mmCIF file of C-alpha atoms in Angstrom:
data_model
loop_
_atom_site.group_PDB
_atom_site.id
_atom_site.type_symbol
_atom_site.label_atom_id
_atom_site.label_comp_id
_atom_site.label_asym_id
_atom_site.label_seq_id
_atom_site.Cartn_x
_atom_site.Cartn_y
_atom_site.Cartn_z
ATOM 1 C CA UNK A 155 65.986 90.686 92.380
ATOM 2 C CA UNK A 156 64.194 86.791 91.820
ATOM 3 C CA UNK A 157 67.418 86.088 89.230
ATOM 4 C CA UNK A 158 66.071 83.289 87.079
ATOM 5 C CA UNK A 159 63.067 81.458 87.758
ATOM 6 C CA UNK A 160 61.693 78.642 85.669
ATOM 7 C CA UNK A 161 58.071 76.917 85.385
ATOM 8 C CA UNK A 162 56.765 74.201 86.365
ATOM 9 C CA UNK A 163 59.261 72.572 88.596
ATOM 10 C CA UNK A 164 58.334 68.834 87.791
ATOM 11 C CA UNK A 165 55.849 67.835 84.991
ATOM 12 C CA UNK A 166 55.071 64.414 83.341
ATOM 13 C CA UNK A 167 54.334 64.418 79.790
ATOM 14 C CA UNK A 168 53.013 61.860 77.559
ATOM 15 C CA UNK A 169 54.427 61.033 74.268
ATOM 16 C CA UNK A 170 53.271 62.761 71.189
ATOM 17 C CA UNK A 171 51.649 65.925 74.044
ATOM 18 C CA UNK A 172 53.030 69.461 73.532
ATOM 19 C CA UNK A 173 54.439 71.609 76.558
ATOM 20 C CA UNK A 174 56.303 75.004 77.169
ATOM 21 C CA UNK A 175 58.913 75.229 80.126
ATOM 22 C CA UNK A 176 58.689 79.302 80.764
ATOM 23 C CA UNK A 177 61.996 81.029 81.757
ATOM 24 C CA UNK A 178 62.375 84.811 83.103
ATOM 25 C CA UNK A 179 64.940 86.458 84.488
ATOM 26 C CA UNK A 180 64.982 89.922 86.143
ATOM 27 C CA UNK A 181 68.137 91.296 85.632
ATOM 28 C CA UNK A 182 68.115 93.032 81.988
ATOM 29 C CA UNK A 183 70.895 90.033 80.628
ATOM 30 C CA UNK A 184 71.029 90.182 77.194
ATOM 31 C CA UNK A 185 72.148 86.209 76.875
ATOM 32 C CA UNK A 186 69.576 83.555 77.492
ATOM 33 C CA UNK A 187 69.824 79.727 76.968
ATOM 34 C CA UNK A 188 68.250 76.216 77.229
ATOM 35 C CA UNK A 189 70.184 73.361 78.039
ATOM 36 C CA UNK A 190 69.317 69.766 79.174
ATOM 37 C CA UNK A 191 70.948 67.884 81.772
ATOM 38 C CA UNK A 192 71.354 63.920 81.213
ATOM 39 C CA UNK A 193 72.880 61.616 83.986
ATOM 40 C CA UNK A 194 76.980 61.413 82.601
ATOM 41 C CA UNK A 195 75.867 63.820 79.713
ATOM 42 C CA UNK A 196 77.202 67.106 81.558
ATOM 43 C CA UNK A 197 74.784 70.504 80.109
ATOM 44 C CA UNK A 198 74.105 70.249 76.540
ATOM 45 C CA UNK A 199 72.987 73.557 75.093
ATOM 46 C CA UNK A 200 69.490 73.414 73.010
ATOM 47 C CA UNK A 201 68.530 77.141 72.134
ATOM 48 C CA UNK A 202 70.813 80.010 72.701
ATOM 49 C CA UNK A 203 69.083 83.818 72.445
ATOM 50 C CA UNK A 204 71.782 86.912 71.836
ATOM 51 C CA UNK A 205 68.677 89.741 72.397
ATOM 52 C CA UNK A 206 65.031 90.110 72.295
ATOM 53 C CA UNK A 207 64.099 88.905 68.879
ATOM 54 C CA UNK A 208 67.293 86.778 67.888
ATOM 55 C CA UNK A 209 68.008 82.882 68.769
ATOM 56 C CA UNK A 210 70.172 80.421 67.505
ATOM 57 C CA UNK A 211 70.747 76.433 67.466
ATOM 58 C CA UNK A 212 73.316 75.272 70.002
ATOM 59 C CA UNK A 213 74.269 70.907 70.325
ATOM 60 C CA UNK A 214 70.663 69.837 70.216
ATOM 61 C CA UNK A 215 68.190 71.690 68.971
ATOM 62 C CA UNK A 216 65.948 68.831 67.658
ATOM 63 C CA UNK A 217 62.079 68.783 68.727
ATOM 64 C CA UNK A 218 62.351 72.224 70.758
ATOM 65 C CA UNK A 219 61.467 76.087 69.720
ATOM 66 C CA UNK A 220 62.155 79.208 70.855
ATOM 67 C CA UNK A 221 61.172 82.500 70.631
ATOM 68 C CA UNK A 222 62.758 85.905 72.276
ATOM 69 C CA UNK A 223 59.535 88.171 71.924
ATOM 70 C CA UNK A 224 60.960 90.512 75.019
ATOM 71 C CA UNK A 225 64.435 90.648 77.370
ATOM 72 C CA UNK A 226 62.975 89.239 80.251
ATOM 73 C CA UNK A 227 61.581 85.948 78.729
ATOM 74 C CA UNK A 228 62.538 82.914 76.852
ATOM 75 C CA UNK A 229 60.438 80.287 76.340
ATOM 76 C CA UNK A 230 61.395 76.418 75.715
ATOM 77 C CA UNK A 231 58.854 74.257 73.839
ATOM 78 C CA UNK A 232 58.411 70.865 73.305
ATOM 79 C CA UNK A 233 56.477 70.155 69.474
ATOM 80 C CA UNK A 234 55.703 66.391 70.593
ATOM 81 C CA UNK A 235 56.866 64.471 72.783
ATOM 82 C CA UNK A 236 59.707 62.318 73.031
ATOM 83 C CA UNK A 237 61.129 59.696 75.864
ATOM 84 C CA UNK A 238 64.064 61.107 74.582
ATOM 85 C CA UNK A 239 63.531 64.148 76.030
ATOM 86 C CA UNK A 240 62.602 62.781 80.111
ATOM 87 C CA UNK A 241 65.101 65.434 81.192
ATOM 88 C CA UNK A 242 66.610 68.262 83.605
ATOM 89 C CA UNK A 243 65.993 71.497 81.615
ATOM 90 C CA UNK A 244 68.106 74.331 82.572
ATOM 91 C CA UNK A 245 67.571 78.041 81.473
ATOM 92 C CA UNK A 246 70.327 80.490 82.130
ATOM 93 C CA UNK A 247 70.977 83.924 81.560
ATOM 94 C CA UNK A 248 73.935 86.126 81.216
ATOM 95 C CA UNK A 249 75.483 89.733 79.817
ATOM 96 C CA UNK A 250 78.818 90.328 79.304
ATOM 97 C CA UNK A 251 80.620 93.396 81.130
ATOM 98 C CA UNK A 252 81.352 96.197 78.610
ATOM 99 C CA UNK A 253 84.506 96.220 80.608
ATOM 100 C CA UNK A 254 85.461 92.773 78.388
ATOM 101 C CA UNK A 255 85.191 90.860 81.964
ATOM 102 C CA UNK A 256 84.252 87.114 82.036
ATOM 103 C CA UNK A 257 80.354 86.630 80.721
ATOM 104 C CA UNK A 258 78.810 84.843 83.577
ATOM 105 C CA UNK A 259 75.721 82.345 83.561
ATOM 106 C CA UNK A 260 73.158 82.304 86.114
ATOM 107 C CA UNK A 261 71.180 79.386 86.129
ATOM 108 C CA UNK A 262 67.504 78.731 86.961
ATOM 109 C CA UNK A 263 66.793 75.930 89.374
ATOM 110 C CA UNK A 264 65.485 73.350 86.698
ATOM 111 C CA UNK A 265 62.211 71.556 85.583
ATOM 112 C CA UNK A 266 62.393 68.328 85.744
ATOM 113 C CA UNK A 267 60.221 66.912 82.326
ATOM 114 C CA UNK A 268 59.066 62.768 82.507
ATOM 115 C CA UNK A 269 57.812 61.843 79.435
ATOM 116 C CA UNK A 270 55.787 58.190 78.940
ATOM 117 C CA UNK B 291 85.255 69.842 67.172
ATOM 118 C CA UNK B 292 86.483 71.564 70.356
ATOM 119 C CA UNK B 293 85.693 69.873 73.282
ATOM 120 C CA UNK B 294 86.135 70.251 76.616
ATOM 121 C CA UNK B 295 86.302 67.134 79.684
ATOM 122 C CA UNK B 296 86.963 65.913 83.081
ATOM 123 C CA UNK B 297 90.007 63.112 84.416
ATOM 124 C CA UNK B 298 87.822 61.909 86.703
ATOM 125 C CA UNK B 299 83.996 62.012 86.961
ATOM 126 C CA UNK B 300 84.199 60.770 90.702
ATOM 127 C CA UNK B 301 86.572 61.824 93.701
ATOM 128 C CA UNK B 302 86.586 61.183 97.214
ATOM 129 C CA UNK B 303 88.046 63.365 100.166
ATOM 130 C CA UNK B 304 88.014 63.590 103.356
ATOM 131 C CA UNK B 305 86.876 66.668 105.319
ATOM 132 C CA UNK B 306 89.560 68.991 105.640
ATOM 133 C CA UNK B 307 92.150 67.864 102.814
ATOM 134 C CA UNK B 308 92.450 69.799 100.080
ATOM 135 C CA UNK B 309 90.789 68.739 96.623
ATOM 136 C CA UNK B 310 91.996 68.835 93.044
ATOM 137 C CA UNK B 311 89.739 68.484 90.176
ATOM 138 C CA UNK B 312 90.842 68.349 86.775
ATOM 139 C CA UNK B 313 89.831 69.358 82.874
ATOM 140 C CA UNK B 314 91.461 69.124 79.726
ATOM 141 C CA UNK B 315 90.367 71.006 76.668
ATOM 142 C CA UNK B 316 91.323 71.055 73.094
ATOM 143 C CA UNK B 317 90.092 74.746 72.013
ATOM 144 C CA UNK B 318 93.751 77.066 72.244
ATOM 145 C CA UNK B 319 91.237 79.679 71.173
ATOM 146 C CA UNK B 320 88.851 80.061 74.530
ATOM 147 C CA UNK B 321 88.601 83.269 76.070
ATOM 148 C CA UNK B 322 88.690 82.158 79.256
ATOM 149 C CA UNK B 323 87.422 79.318 81.275
ATOM 150 C CA UNK B 324 84.947 79.063 84.231
ATOM 151 C CA UNK B 325 84.536 76.364 86.930
ATOM 152 C CA UNK B 326 80.723 76.116 88.579
ATOM 153 C CA UNK B 327 79.294 74.178 91.312
ATOM 154 C CA UNK B 328 76.374 71.985 90.998
ATOM 155 C CA UNK B 329 74.268 70.861 94.417
ATOM 156 C CA UNK B 330 72.151 68.225 94.126
ATOM 157 C CA UNK B 331 68.811 69.804 92.755
ATOM 158 C CA UNK B 332 69.849 73.210 91.818
ATOM 159 C CA UNK B 333 71.085 74.241 89.003
ATOM 160 C CA UNK B 334 75.271 75.150 88.686
ATOM 161 C CA UNK B 335 76.238 78.353 90.212
ATOM 162 C CA UNK B 336 79.163 80.117 89.267
ATOM 163 C CA UNK B 337 82.829 79.733 91.340
ATOM 164 C CA UNK B 338 85.590 81.261 89.863
ATOM 165 C CA UNK B 339 86.755 82.173 86.205
ATOM 166 C CA UNK B 340 90.682 82.554 84.520
ATOM 167 C CA UNK B 341 91.135 84.598 81.286
ATOM 168 C CA UNK B 342 93.256 82.658 79.007
ATOM 169 C CA UNK B 343 95.950 85.642 79.173
ATOM 170 C CA UNK B 344 96.119 84.298 82.661
ATOM 171 C CA UNK B 345 98.062 80.860 84.870
ATOM 172 C CA UNK B 346 95.941 81.267 88.242
ATOM 173 C CA UNK B 347 93.517 82.958 89.906
ATOM 174 C CA UNK B 348 92.273 83.202 93.430
ATOM 175 C CA UNK B 349 89.569 82.969 95.037
ATOM 176 C CA UNK B 350 88.229 82.001 98.665
ATOM 177 C CA UNK B 351 89.242 78.710 99.343
ATOM 178 C CA UNK B 352 89.658 77.962 95.990
ATOM 179 C CA UNK B 353 92.377 78.370 93.624
ATOM 180 C CA UNK B 354 92.050 77.541 89.618
ATOM 181 C CA UNK B 355 95.419 76.955 87.686
ATOM 182 C CA UNK B 356 95.449 77.444 83.351
ATOM 183 C CA UNK B 357 98.145 75.164 81.675
ATOM 184 C CA UNK B 358 98.013 76.287 78.030
ATOM 185 C CA UNK B 359 100.973 74.610 77.329
ATOM 186 C CA UNK B 360 99.391 71.156 78.372
ATOM 187 C CA UNK B 361 95.327 72.805 77.568
ATOM 188 C CA UNK B 362 94.647 71.224 81.512
ATOM 189 C CA UNK B 363 92.632 73.520 84.012
ATOM 190 C CA UNK B 364 92.055 72.586 87.325
ATOM 191 C CA UNK B 365 90.175 73.703 90.814
ATOM 192 C CA UNK B 366 91.687 73.200 94.048
ATOM 193 C CA UNK B 367 89.632 73.421 97.056
ATOM 194 C CA UNK B 368 91.146 74.414 100.264
ATOM 195 C CA UNK B 369 90.377 72.773 103.586
ATOM 196 C CA UNK B 370 87.622 70.541 101.537
ATOM 197 C CA UNK B 371 84.196 70.608 103.415
ATOM 198 C CA UNK B 372 80.752 69.054 103.370
ATOM 199 C CA UNK B 373 78.871 71.613 101.828
ATOM 200 C CA UNK B 374 81.168 71.420 99.136
ATOM 201 C CA UNK B 375 80.150 68.089 98.229
ATOM 202 C CA UNK B 376 78.316 68.318 94.553
ATOM 203 C CA UNK B 377 79.478 67.985 90.731
ATOM 204 C CA UNK B 378 81.289 71.050 89.655
ATOM 205 C CA UNK B 379 82.182 71.775 85.628
ATOM 206 C CA UNK B 380 84.442 73.555 84.176
ATOM 207 C CA UNK B 381 83.559 75.428 81.088
ATOM 208 C CA UNK B 382 84.960 77.451 78.050
ATOM 209 C CA UNK B 383 84.577 80.201 76.233
ATOM 210 C CA UNK B 384 85.488 81.420 72.802
ATOM 211 C CA UNK B 385 84.575 84.656 71.491
ATOM 212 C CA UNK B 386 80.757 84.765 70.863
ATOM 213 C CA UNK B 387 79.595 81.578 70.762
ATOM 214 C CA UNK B 388 78.048 80.356 73.841
ATOM 215 C CA UNK B 389 80.001 78.194 76.517
ATOM 216 C CA UNK B 390 81.092 75.033 76.113
ATOM 217 C CA UNK B 391 80.298 72.599 79.204
ATOM 218 C CA UNK B 392 82.781 69.518 80.455
ATOM 219 C CA UNK B 393 80.602 66.668 81.560
ATOM 220 C CA UNK B 394 81.536 67.321 85.648
ATOM 221 C CA UNK B 395 83.059 65.782 88.305
ATOM 222 C CA UNK B 396 81.399 64.583 91.678
ATOM 223 C CA UNK B 397 83.156 65.465 95.183
ATOM 224 C CA UNK B 398 82.098 63.599 97.582
ATOM 225 C CA UNK B 399 83.412 65.087 101.217
ATOM 226 C CA UNK B 400 83.778 62.206 103.316
ATOM 227 C CA UNK B 401 83.266 63.441 107.534
#
């Protein structure tokens, strides 16, 4: 299994440009999430999905859109990039064990985005 | 609102010593807590978790302690090695709500 993959690894945008950060997982996980990580801020949840066709907002959703048309893919769209969106973006997937055990998140390697 | 936080942003330890990373939480309804390790340039990796009805859980060289009375969680790493240098995050999970992460503690191992 490749686990969670993210593309691109690095991206430079100009203010106002739009782009899509790709995320895919091959573990058939129900849950997928997008986080941004800024220095000293830890991981902040942008959007998440509990299954195909279902998405919800996290802590910092403004300026981002998501969709979940398949179990495998969960792209994150920046509609009009702003310098405040300069960050490292992590995608994660997880599942809830039927035994009631802990949900474990698997993170991708991250996308480093710079908005000028 | 509920939050997960950390007492110390940085921790330096000598190689071979034990490390203790602390975390405070405020959600008394949390079902379980998880520790993640993030090495430079990589995504966070699961280390160990503990259910809220437990006080202690041990893994390989790591032990997590949970004190529900004072809402405190700690990660103990035995015989710390250079490869343990990373940022460590605690996170809490409650019901079907998403994981809530703390801000992280940077562990630096001095050879």
